[in-house]
C-alpha positions as YAML, in Angstrom:
chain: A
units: angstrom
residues:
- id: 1
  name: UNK
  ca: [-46.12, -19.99, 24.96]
- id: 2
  name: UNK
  ca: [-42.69, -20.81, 26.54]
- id: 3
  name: UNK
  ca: [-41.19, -24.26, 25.92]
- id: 4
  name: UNK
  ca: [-40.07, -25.10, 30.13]
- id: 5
  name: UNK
  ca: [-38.12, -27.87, 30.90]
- id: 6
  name: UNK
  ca: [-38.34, -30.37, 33.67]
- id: 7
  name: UNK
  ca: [-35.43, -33.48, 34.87]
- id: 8
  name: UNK
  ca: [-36.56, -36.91, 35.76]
- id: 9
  name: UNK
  ca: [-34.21, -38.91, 37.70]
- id: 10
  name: UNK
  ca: [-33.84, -42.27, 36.30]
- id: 11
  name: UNK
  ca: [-32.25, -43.82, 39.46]
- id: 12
  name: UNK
  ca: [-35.40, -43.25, 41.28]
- id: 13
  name: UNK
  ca: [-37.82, -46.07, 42.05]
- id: 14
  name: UNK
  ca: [-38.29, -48.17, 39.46]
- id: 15
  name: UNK
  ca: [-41.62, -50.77, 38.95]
- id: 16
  name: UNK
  ca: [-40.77, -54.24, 39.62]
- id: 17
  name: UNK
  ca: [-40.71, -56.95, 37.39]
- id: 18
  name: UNK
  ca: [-44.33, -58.23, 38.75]
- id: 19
  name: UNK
  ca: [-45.52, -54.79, 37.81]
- id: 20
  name: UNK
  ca: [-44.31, -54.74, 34.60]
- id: 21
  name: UNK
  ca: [-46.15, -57.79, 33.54]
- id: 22
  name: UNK
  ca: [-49.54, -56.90, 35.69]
- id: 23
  name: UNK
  ca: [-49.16, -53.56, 33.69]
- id: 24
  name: UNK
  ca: [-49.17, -55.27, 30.15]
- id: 25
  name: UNK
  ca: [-51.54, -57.90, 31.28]
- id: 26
  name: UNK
  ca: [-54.01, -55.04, 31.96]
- id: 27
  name: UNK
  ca: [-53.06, -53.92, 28.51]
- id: 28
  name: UNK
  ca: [-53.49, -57.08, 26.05]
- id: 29
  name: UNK
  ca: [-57.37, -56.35, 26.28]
- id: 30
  name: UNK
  ca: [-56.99, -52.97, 24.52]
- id: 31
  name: UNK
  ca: [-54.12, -54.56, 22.04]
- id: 32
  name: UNK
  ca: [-56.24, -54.62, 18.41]
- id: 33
  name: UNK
  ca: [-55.02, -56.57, 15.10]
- id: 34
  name: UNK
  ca: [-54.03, -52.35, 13.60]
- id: 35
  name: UNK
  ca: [-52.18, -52.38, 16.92]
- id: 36
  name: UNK
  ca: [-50.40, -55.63, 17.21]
- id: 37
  name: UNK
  ca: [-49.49, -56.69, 13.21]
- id: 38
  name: UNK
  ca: [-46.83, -55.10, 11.64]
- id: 39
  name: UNK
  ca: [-48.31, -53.56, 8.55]
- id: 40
  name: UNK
  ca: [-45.75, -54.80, 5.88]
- id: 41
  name: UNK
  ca: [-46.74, -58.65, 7.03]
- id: 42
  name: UNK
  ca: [-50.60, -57.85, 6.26]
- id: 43
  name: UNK
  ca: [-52.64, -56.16, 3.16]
- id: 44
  name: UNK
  ca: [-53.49, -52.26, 3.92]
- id: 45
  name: UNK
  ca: [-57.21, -52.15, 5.38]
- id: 46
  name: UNK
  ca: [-59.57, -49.71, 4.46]
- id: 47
  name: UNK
  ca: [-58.74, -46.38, 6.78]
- id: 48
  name: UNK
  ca: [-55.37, -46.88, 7.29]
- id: 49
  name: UNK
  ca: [-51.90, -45.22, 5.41]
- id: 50
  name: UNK
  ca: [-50.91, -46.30, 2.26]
- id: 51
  name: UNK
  ca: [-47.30, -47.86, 1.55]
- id: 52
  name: UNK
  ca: [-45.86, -44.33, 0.18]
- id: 53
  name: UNK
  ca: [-47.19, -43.25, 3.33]
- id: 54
  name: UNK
  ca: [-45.14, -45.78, 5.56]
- id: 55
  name: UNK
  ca: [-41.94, -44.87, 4.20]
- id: 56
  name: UNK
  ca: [-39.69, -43.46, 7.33]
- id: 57
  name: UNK
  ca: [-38.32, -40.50, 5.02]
- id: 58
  name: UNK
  ca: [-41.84, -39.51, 3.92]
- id: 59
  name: UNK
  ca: [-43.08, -39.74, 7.52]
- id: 60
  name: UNK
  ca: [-39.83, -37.85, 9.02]
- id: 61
  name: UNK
  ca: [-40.31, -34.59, 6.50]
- id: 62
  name: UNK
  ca: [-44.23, -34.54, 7.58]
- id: 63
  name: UNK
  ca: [-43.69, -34.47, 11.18]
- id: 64
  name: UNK
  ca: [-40.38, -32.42, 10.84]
- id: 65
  name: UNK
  ca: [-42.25, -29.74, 8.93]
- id: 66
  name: UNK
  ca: [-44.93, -29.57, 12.08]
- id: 67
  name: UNK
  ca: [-44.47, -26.82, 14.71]
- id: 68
  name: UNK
  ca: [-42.58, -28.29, 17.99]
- id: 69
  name: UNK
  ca: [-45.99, -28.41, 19.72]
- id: 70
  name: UNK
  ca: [-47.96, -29.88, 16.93]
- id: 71
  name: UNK
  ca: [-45.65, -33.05, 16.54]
- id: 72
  name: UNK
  ca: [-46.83, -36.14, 17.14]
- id: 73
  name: UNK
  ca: [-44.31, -38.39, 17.36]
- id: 74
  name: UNK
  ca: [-43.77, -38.62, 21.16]
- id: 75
  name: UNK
  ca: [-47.49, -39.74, 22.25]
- id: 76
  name: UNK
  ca: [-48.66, -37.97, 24.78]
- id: 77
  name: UNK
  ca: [-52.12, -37.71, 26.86]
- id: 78
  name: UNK
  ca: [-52.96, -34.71, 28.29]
- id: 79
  name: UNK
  ca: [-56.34, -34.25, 28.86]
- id: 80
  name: UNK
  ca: [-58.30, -31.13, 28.09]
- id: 81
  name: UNK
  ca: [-58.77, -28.87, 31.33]
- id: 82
  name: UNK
  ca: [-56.82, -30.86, 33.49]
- id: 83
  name: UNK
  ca: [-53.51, -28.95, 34.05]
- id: 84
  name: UNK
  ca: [-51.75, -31.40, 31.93]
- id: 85
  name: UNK
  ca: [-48.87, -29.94, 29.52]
- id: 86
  name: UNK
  ca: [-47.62, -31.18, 25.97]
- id: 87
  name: UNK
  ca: [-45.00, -32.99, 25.53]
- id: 88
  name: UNK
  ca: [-42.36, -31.51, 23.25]
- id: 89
  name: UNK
  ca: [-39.14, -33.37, 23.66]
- id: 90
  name: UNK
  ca: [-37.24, -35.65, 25.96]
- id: 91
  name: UNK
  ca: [-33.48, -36.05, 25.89]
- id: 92
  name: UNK
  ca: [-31.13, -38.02, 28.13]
- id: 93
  name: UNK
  ca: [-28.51, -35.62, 29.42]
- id: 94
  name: UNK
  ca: [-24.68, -36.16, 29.95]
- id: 95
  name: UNK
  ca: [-24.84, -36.82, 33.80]
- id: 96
  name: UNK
  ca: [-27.86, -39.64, 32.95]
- id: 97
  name: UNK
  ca: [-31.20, -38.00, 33.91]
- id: 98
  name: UNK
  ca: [-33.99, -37.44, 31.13]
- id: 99
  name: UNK
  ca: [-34.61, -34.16, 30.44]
- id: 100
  name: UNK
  ca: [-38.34, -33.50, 29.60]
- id: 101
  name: UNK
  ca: [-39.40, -30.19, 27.53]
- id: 102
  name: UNK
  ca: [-42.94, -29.46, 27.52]
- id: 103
  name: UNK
  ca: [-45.50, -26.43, 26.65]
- id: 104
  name: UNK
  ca: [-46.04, -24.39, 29.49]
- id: 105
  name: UNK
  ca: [-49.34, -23.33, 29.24]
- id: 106
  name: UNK
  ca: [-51.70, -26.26, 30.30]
- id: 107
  name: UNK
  ca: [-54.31, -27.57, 27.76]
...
């Protein structure tokens, strides 16, 4: 495995305004209570973390102590077979473009 890097320009076409709200529209259906309630204004349901388990410097050390590829904590999709690549890391770079790093063999 070699971690490659790719550069997204952020000046390129962006969605409208129209789109953006058609795009979470789409969304709401898919939007559950889990989802949508922050967990500190409800009780803890059965399946879900605990409070020790919500705290940021608990969470931090668990996904810092993860292998680059294994971390979690930018969400990707790539789907099995497809040629898609995990994400590792994305940075914004001094001349303004985002800077994607991702695993370059496909999953």
């Amino acid at each position: 495995m070699t971690i490659a890097t790719l550069t997204i320009d952020p000046g390129a076409a962006a969605l409208t305004p129209n789109e953006h709200v058609a795009a979470i529209n789409s969304a709401t259906a898919a939007i559950d209570r889990a989802d949508s309630v922050d967990p500190a204004a409800r009780p803890i349901q059965a399946g879900e973390i605990t409070v020790a388990e919500l705290a940021s410097a608990a969470a931090k050390g668990n996904l810092d102590a993860l292998a680059d590829v294994d971390r979690g904590y930018v969400q990707t999709r790539p789907v099995a077979a497809s040629g898609d690549f995990k994400v590792i890391a994305l940075k914004r770079t001094a001349v303004g473009l985002v800077e994607v790093e991702y695993d370059d063999v496909p999953v």
